[in-house]
Amino acid sequence: LENPKSNRDEIEERCAELILSDEQLREVCQRLLVEINRGLNKDTNKEATVKCFPTYVRELPNGEECGKFLALDLGGTNFRVLLIDLGPHVFHMESKIFAVPQSVMLGPGTGLFDHIAECLATFMHENQVDVSPLPLGFTFSFPCSQEGLTKARLATWTKGFKCSGVEGEDVVKLLQEAIARRGDIKIDVMAVLNDTTGTLMACAWKNPACRIGLILGTGINACYVERLENVQLWDGDHDDPKQVVINTELGAFGDNGTLEFIRTEYDRTIDQHSLNPGRQLFEKMISGMYMGEVTRLVLAQLTREGLLFDGMGPETLFEPGQFFTKYVSEIESDKKGEYTCCRQVLEELGYDDASDEDCANVRFICEAVSRRAAHIAAAAVACLLNKMGQKHVTVAVDGSLYRFHPHFHDLMVEKIRQLINPGLTFDLMLSEDGSGRGAALVAAVAVRIG
Ligand code: ADP
């Protein structure tokens, strides 16, 4: 008979590559700083993997923005239309979620934007919107090179989208053309932004120390407020405020090989089977779209090696995409030594008689994968905090991974503390629905400035 303790030792040994030392994380920080500077530098930007797109968002909200705004939010699992009524320190909101069918996600771009315009028209009709034209903020959370507050060329699709005829095009123009094709609604697109910028803006509305926006959802990305003198690519004016929000697109960190020193066979398998092989390698180690799958690959491998589930395990464990990231959250929300949620998840996967050892091992593996994700996300935040060098910075965070994983926040805070330069302080603040409220706020600030 096998000795379960020796199984555990072997499992820990097999998972050692997922546990990153502070030294490795400092190296991640340093390499990211190199990549960010390459993105900001005009001579190296073209080949840089971390693009550091200037967003043209210069002013942060001051809490006095008011009026009615439409917001469109496209960039992940849901597509939403929102009507936002900003008032003095309050906001009111109607919103509706629309599905984006797989056929539209993978079909021609005109189909996607016609679908969006149709949803907009339905929403405006249902809510009897009386302002015409209505100012709109468009949250489009894919890597875009911006040429102005209302001009954004899609660099490349990510997160499961693959519509033809959109890469390289201005998505605001495509949206306006689709609206014009219908002819039944009047809308002024005031701003196009990314969910990271929205998250930053929504938090900055109440908290003036907020200088970083971070998304940990389907994807991972961050933006931060940079001094204009550090943005060689800046082609706008140099009036006050001499700053601009930079959308780092750090999900692509590692696409030039700089992360090979920490990537594992699991990361390589995920990448090979993805829609965008070779791209978004940092994202694939962390974000909600992939973290469950990394966990599944470890579980499946260790089961095959006979270290888990007596080598048998549920069949679903061997099917791509069947182990959701939320399972990791659920399994880790059990009290230490209890396995209620863990058993529930395993039952959902079709495995009814997990032993306590199996549950403990499954939890250990989930923890290894999620700690790794939280720690490398922490390294990215620490990199930005060190680069900015401001005494205190609030980091606005949104996304289901951060929101629902029971330990992600604490793991990140602990690790960021260990990685930042002496004298710096920070806090991580949940900024709920930044992609909705943030779009309205960017549009509102644009209207205020004129
Ligand atoms: P998006 O980033 O697409 O705007 P979300 O922030 O809701 O939307 O992120 C969706 C991602 O979050 C999905 O990839 C999903 O796997 C992950 N997710 C959903 N629920 C949870 C959860 N309870 N714990 C961890 N991750 C989750």
mmCIF file with all atom_site columns, N, CA, C and O in Angstrom, residues 4 7 307-310 337-339 342-343 346 351-363:
data_model
loop_
_atom_site.group_PDB
_atom_site.id
_atom_site.type_symbol
_atom_site.label_atom_id
_atom_site.label_alt_id
_atom_site.label_comp_id
_atom_site.label_asym_id
_atom_site.label_entity_id
_atom_site.label_seq_id
_atom_site.pdbx_PDB_ins_code
_atom_site.Cartn_x
_atom_site.Cartn_y
_atom_site.Cartn_z
_atom_site.occupancy
_atom_site.B_iso_or_equiv
_atom_site.pdbx_formal_charge
_atom_site.auth_seq_id
_atom_site.auth_comp_id
_atom_site.auth_asym_id
_atom_site.auth_atom_id
_atom_site.pdbx_PDB_model_num
ATOM 1   N N  . PRO A 1 4   ? 0.451   7.656  2.121  1.00 0.00 ? 4   PRO A N  1
ATOM 2   C CA . PRO A 1 4   ? -0.052  8.970  1.680  1.00 0.00 ? 4   PRO A CA 1
ATOM 3   C C  . PRO A 1 4   ? 0.920   10.107 1.974  1.00 0.00 ? 4   PRO A C  1
ATOM 4   O O  . PRO A 1 4   ? 0.990   11.075 1.251  1.00 0.00 ? 4   PRO A O  1
ATOM 5   N N  . ASN A 1 7   ? 3.295   10.450 -0.773 1.00 0.00 ? 7   ASN A N  1
ATOM 6   C CA . ASN A 1 7   ? 2.617   11.109 -1.891 1.00 0.00 ? 7   ASN A CA 1
ATOM 7   C C  . ASN A 1 7   ? 2.704   12.617 -1.742 1.00 0.00 ? 7   ASN A C  1
ATOM 8   O O  . ASN A 1 7   ? 3.013   13.325 -2.689 1.00 0.00 ? 7   ASN A O  1
ATOM 9   N N  . LEU A 1 307 ? -0.215  10.217 -8.176 1.00 0.00 ? 307 LEU A N  1
ATOM 10  C CA . LEU A 1 307 ? -0.022  10.890 -6.887 1.00 0.00 ? 307 LEU A CA 1
ATOM 11  C C  . LEU A 1 307 ? -1.330  11.401 -6.280 1.00 0.00 ? 307 LEU A C  1
ATOM 12  O O  . LEU A 1 307 ? -1.378  11.761 -5.108 1.00 0.00 ? 307 LEU A O  1
ATOM 13  N N  . LEU A 1 308 ? -2.387  11.434 -7.100 1.00 0.00 ? 308 LEU A N  1
ATOM 14  C CA . LEU A 1 308 ? -3.678  11.953 -6.646 1.00 0.00 ? 308 LEU A CA 1
ATOM 15  C C  . LEU A 1 308 ? -4.767  10.959 -7.038 1.00 0.00 ? 308 LEU A C  1
ATOM 16  O O  . LEU A 1 308 ? -4.636  10.281 -8.075 1.00 0.00 ? 308 LEU A O  1
ATOM 17  N N  . PHE A 1 309 ? -5.863  10.944 -6.281 1.00 0.00 ? 309 PHE A N  1
ATOM 18  C CA . PHE A 1 309 ? -7.042  10.133 -6.635 1.00 0.00 ? 309 PHE A CA 1
ATOM 19  C C  . PHE A 1 309 ? -6.680  8.692  -7.008 1.00 0.00 ? 309 PHE A C  1
ATOM 20  O O  . PHE A 1 309 ? -7.283  8.121  -7.914 1.00 0.00 ? 309 PHE A O  1
ATOM 21  N N  . ASP A 1 310 ? -5.701  8.112  -6.344 1.00 0.00 ? 310 ASP A N  1
ATOM 22  C CA . ASP A 1 310 ? -5.246  6.748  -6.679 1.00 0.00 ? 310 ASP A CA 1
ATOM 23  C C  . ASP A 1 310 ? -4.980  6.580  -8.160 1.00 0.00 ? 310 ASP A C  1
ATOM 24  O O  . ASP A 1 310 ? -5.169  5.495  -8.731 1.00 0.00 ? 310 ASP A O  1
ATOM 25  N N  . GLY A 1 337 ? -8.327  22.308 7.058  1.00 0.00 ? 337 GLY A N  1
ATOM 26  C CA . GLY A 1 337 ? -8.690  21.019 7.625  1.00 0.00 ? 337 GLY A CA 1
ATOM 27  C C  . GLY A 1 337 ? -10.120 20.580 7.313  1.00 0.00 ? 337 GLY A C  1
ATOM 28  O O  . GLY A 1 337 ? -10.501 19.452 7.573  1.00 0.00 ? 337 GLY A O  1
ATOM 29  N N  . GLU A 1 338 ? -10.942 21.505 6.743  1.00 0.00 ? 338 GLU A N  1
ATOM 30  C CA . GLU A 1 338 ? -12.300 21.123 6.314  1.00 0.00 ? 338 GLU A CA 1
ATOM 31  C C  . GLU A 1 338 ? -12.345 21.086 4.794  1.00 0.00 ? 338 GLU A C  1
ATOM 32  O O  . GLU A 1 338 ? -11.650 21.845 4.140  1.00 0.00 ? 338 GLU A O  1
ATOM 33  N N  . TYR A 1 339 ? -13.200 20.216 4.282  1.00 0.00 ? 339 TYR A N  1
ATOM 34  C CA . TYR A 1 339 ? -13.184 20.039 2.827  1.00 0.00 ? 339 TYR A CA 1
ATOM 35  C C  . TYR A 1 339 ? -14.577 20.076 2.218  1.00 0.00 ? 339 TYR A C  1
ATOM 36  O O  . TYR A 1 339 ? -14.834 19.445 1.206  1.00 0.00 ? 339 TYR A O  1
ATOM 37  N N  . CYS A 1 342 ? -14.480 21.795 -1.182 1.00 0.00 ? 342 CYS A N  1
ATOM 38  C CA . CYS A 1 342 ? -13.628 20.980 -2.037 1.00 0.00 ? 342 CYS A CA 1
ATOM 39  C C  . CYS A 1 342 ? -14.401 19.751 -2.526 1.00 0.00 ? 342 CYS A C  1
ATOM 40  O O  . CYS A 1 342 ? -14.392 19.433 -3.717 1.00 0.00 ? 342 CYS A O  1
ATOM 41  N N  . ARG A 1 343 ? -15.101 19.073 -1.601 1.00 0.00 ? 343 ARG A N  1
ATOM 42  C CA . ARG A 1 343 ? -15.873 17.883 -1.994 1.00 0.00 ? 343 ARG A CA 1
ATOM 43  C C  . ARG A 1 343 ? -16.980 18.261 -2.975 1.00 0.00 ? 343 ARG A C  1
ATOM 44  O O  . ARG A 1 343 ? -17.255 17.527 -3.926 1.00 0.00 ? 343 ARG A O  1
ATOM 45  N N  . LEU A 1 346 ? -15.467 18.664 -6.338 1.00 0.00 ? 346 LEU A N  1
ATOM 46  C CA . LEU A 1 346 ? -15.102 17.362 -6.904 1.00 0.00 ? 346 LEU A CA 1
ATOM 47  C C  . LEU A 1 346 ? -16.356 16.595 -7.325 1.00 0.00 ? 346 LEU A C  1
ATOM 48  O O  . LEU A 1 346 ? -16.369 15.911 -8.353 1.00 0.00 ? 346 LEU A O  1
ATOM 49  N N  . TYR A 1 351 ? -16.803 13.284 -9.168 1.00 0.00 ? 351 TYR A N  1
ATOM 50  C CA . TYR A 1 351 ? -15.978 12.415 -8.321 1.00 0.00 ? 351 TYR A CA 1
ATOM 51  C C  . TYR A 1 351 ? -16.549 12.440 -6.911 1.00 0.00 ? 351 TYR A C  1
ATOM 52  O O  . TYR A 1 351 ? -16.451 13.448 -6.207 1.00 0.00 ? 351 TYR A O  1
ATOM 53  N N  . ASP A 1 352 ? -17.147 11.353 -6.496 1.00 0.00 ? 352 ASP A N  1
ATOM 54  C CA . ASP A 1 352 ? -17.929 11.361 -5.259 1.00 0.00 ? 352 ASP A CA 1
ATOM 55  C C  . ASP A 1 352 ? -17.179 10.898 -4.022 1.00 0.00 ? 352 ASP A C  1
ATOM 56  O O  . ASP A 1 352 ? -17.597 11.162 -2.908 1.00 0.00 ? 352 ASP A O  1
ATOM 57  N N  . ASP A 1 353 ? -16.090 10.136 -4.211 1.00 0.00 ? 353 ASP A N  1
ATOM 58  C CA . ASP A 1 353 ? -15.505 9.574  -2.997 1.00 0.00 ? 353 ASP A CA 1
ATOM 59  C C  . ASP A 1 353 ? -14.050 9.987  -2.788 1.00 0.00 ? 353 ASP A C  1
ATOM 60  O O  . ASP A 1 353 ? -13.155 9.160  -2.699 1.00 0.00 ? 353 ASP A O  1
ATOM 61  N N  . ALA A 1 354 ? -13.859 11.304 -2.723 1.00 0.00 ? 354 ALA A N  1
ATOM 62  C CA . ALA A 1 354 ? -12.517 11.818 -2.470 1.00 0.00 ? 354 ALA A CA 1
ATOM 63  C C  . ALA A 1 354 ? -12.148 11.602 -1.007 1.00 0.00 ? 354 ALA A C  1
ATOM 64  O O  . ALA A 1 354 ? -12.953 11.864 -0.113 1.00 0.00 ? 354 ALA A O  1
ATOM 65  N N  . SER A 1 355 ? -10.935 11.132 -0.777 1.00 0.00 ? 355 SER A N  1
ATOM 66  C CA . SER A 1 355 ? -10.454 10.967 0.595  1.00 0.00 ? 355 SER A CA 1
ATOM 67  C C  . SER A 1 355 ? -10.010 12.328 1.134  1.00 0.00 ? 355 SER A C  1
ATOM 68  O O  . SER A 1 355 ? -9.830  13.281 0.370  1.00 0.00 ? 355 SER A O  1
ATOM 69  N N  . ASP A 1 356 ? -9.826  12.416 2.453  1.00 0.00 ? 356 ASP A N  1
ATOM 70  C CA . ASP A 1 356 ? -9.317  13.649 3.036  1.00 0.00 ? 356 ASP A CA 1
ATOM 71  C C  . ASP A 1 356 ? -7.944  13.999 2.461  1.00 0.00 ? 356 ASP A C  1
ATOM 72  O O  . ASP A 1 356 ? -7.639  15.159 2.210  1.00 0.00 ? 356 ASP A O  1
ATOM 73  N N  . GLU A 1 357 ? -7.123  12.964 2.248  1.00 0.00 ? 357 GLU A N  1
ATOM 74  C CA . GLU A 1 357 ? -5.787  13.218 1.667  1.00 0.00 ? 357 GLU A CA 1
ATOM 75  C C  . GLU A 1 357 ? -5.925  13.859 0.295  1.00 0.00 ? 357 GLU A C  1
ATOM 76  O O  . GLU A 1 357 ? -5.236  14.835 -0.006 1.00 0.00 ? 357 GLU A O  1
ATOM 77  N N  . ASP A 1 358 ? -6.825  13.285 -0.527 1.00 0.00 ? 358 ASP A N  1
ATOM 78  C CA . ASP A 1 358 ? -7.018  13.852 -1.854 1.00 0.00 ? 358 ASP A CA 1
ATOM 79  C C  . ASP A 1 358 ? -7.412  15.327 -1.749 1.00 0.00 ? 358 ASP A C  1
ATOM 80  O O  . ASP A 1 358 ? -6.856  16.179 -2.435 1.00 0.00 ? 358 ASP A O  1
ATOM 81  N N  . CYS A 1 359 ? -8.382  15.600 -0.886 1.00 0.00 ? 359 CYS A N  1
ATOM 82  C CA . CYS A 1 359 ? -8.852  16.987 -0.726 1.00 0.00 ? 359 CYS A CA 1
ATOM 83  C C  . CYS A 1 359 ? -7.714  17.901 -0.285 1.00 0.00 ? 359 CYS A C  1
ATOM 84  O O  . CYS A 1 359 ? -7.549  18.998 -0.819 1.00 0.00 ? 359 CYS A O  1
ATOM 85  N N  . ALA A 1 360 ? -6.937  17.435 0.687  1.00 0.00 ? 360 ALA A N  1
ATOM 86  C CA . ALA A 1 360 ? -5.823  18.259 1.172  1.00 0.00 ? 360 ALA A CA 1
ATOM 87  C C  . ALA A 1 360 ? -4.830  18.520 0.040  1.00 0.00 ? 360 ALA A C  1
ATOM 88  O O  . ALA A 1 360 ? -4.312  19.623 -0.108 1.00 0.00 ? 360 ALA A O  1
ATOM 89  N N  . ASN A 1 361 ? -4.594  17.507 -0.762 1.00 0.00 ? 361 ASN A N  1
ATOM 90  C CA . ASN A 1 361 ? -3.648  17.668 -1.869 1.00 0.00 ? 361 ASN A CA 1
ATOM 91  C C  . ASN A 1 361 ? -4.192  18.587 -2.962 1.00 0.00 ? 361 ASN A C  1
ATOM 92  O O  . ASN A 1 361 ? -3.462  19.412 -3.515 1.00 0.00 ? 361 ASN A O  1
ATOM 93  N N  . VAL A 1 362 ? -5.489  18.430 -3.261 1.00 0.00 ? 362 VAL A N  1
ATOM 94  C CA . VAL A 1 362 ? -6.110  19.305 -4.253 1.00 0.00 ? 362 VAL A CA 1
ATOM 95  C C  . VAL A 1 362 ? -5.997  20.751 -3.778 1.00 0.00 ? 362 VAL A C  1
ATOM 96  O O  . VAL A 1 362 ? -5.626  21.646 -4.532 1.00 0.00 ? 362 VAL A O  1
ATOM 97  N N  . ARG A 1 363 ? -6.272  20.963 -2.502 1.00 0.00 ? 363 ARG A N  1
ATOM 98  C CA . ARG A 1 363 ? -6.176  22.319 -1.965 1.00 0.00 ? 363 ARG A CA 1
ATOM 99  C C  . ARG A 1 363 ? -4.739  22.841 -2.051 1.00 0.00 ? 363 ARG A C  1
ATOM 100 O O  . ARG A 1 363 ? -4.495  23.995 -2.427 1.00 0.00 ? 363 ARG A O  1
#
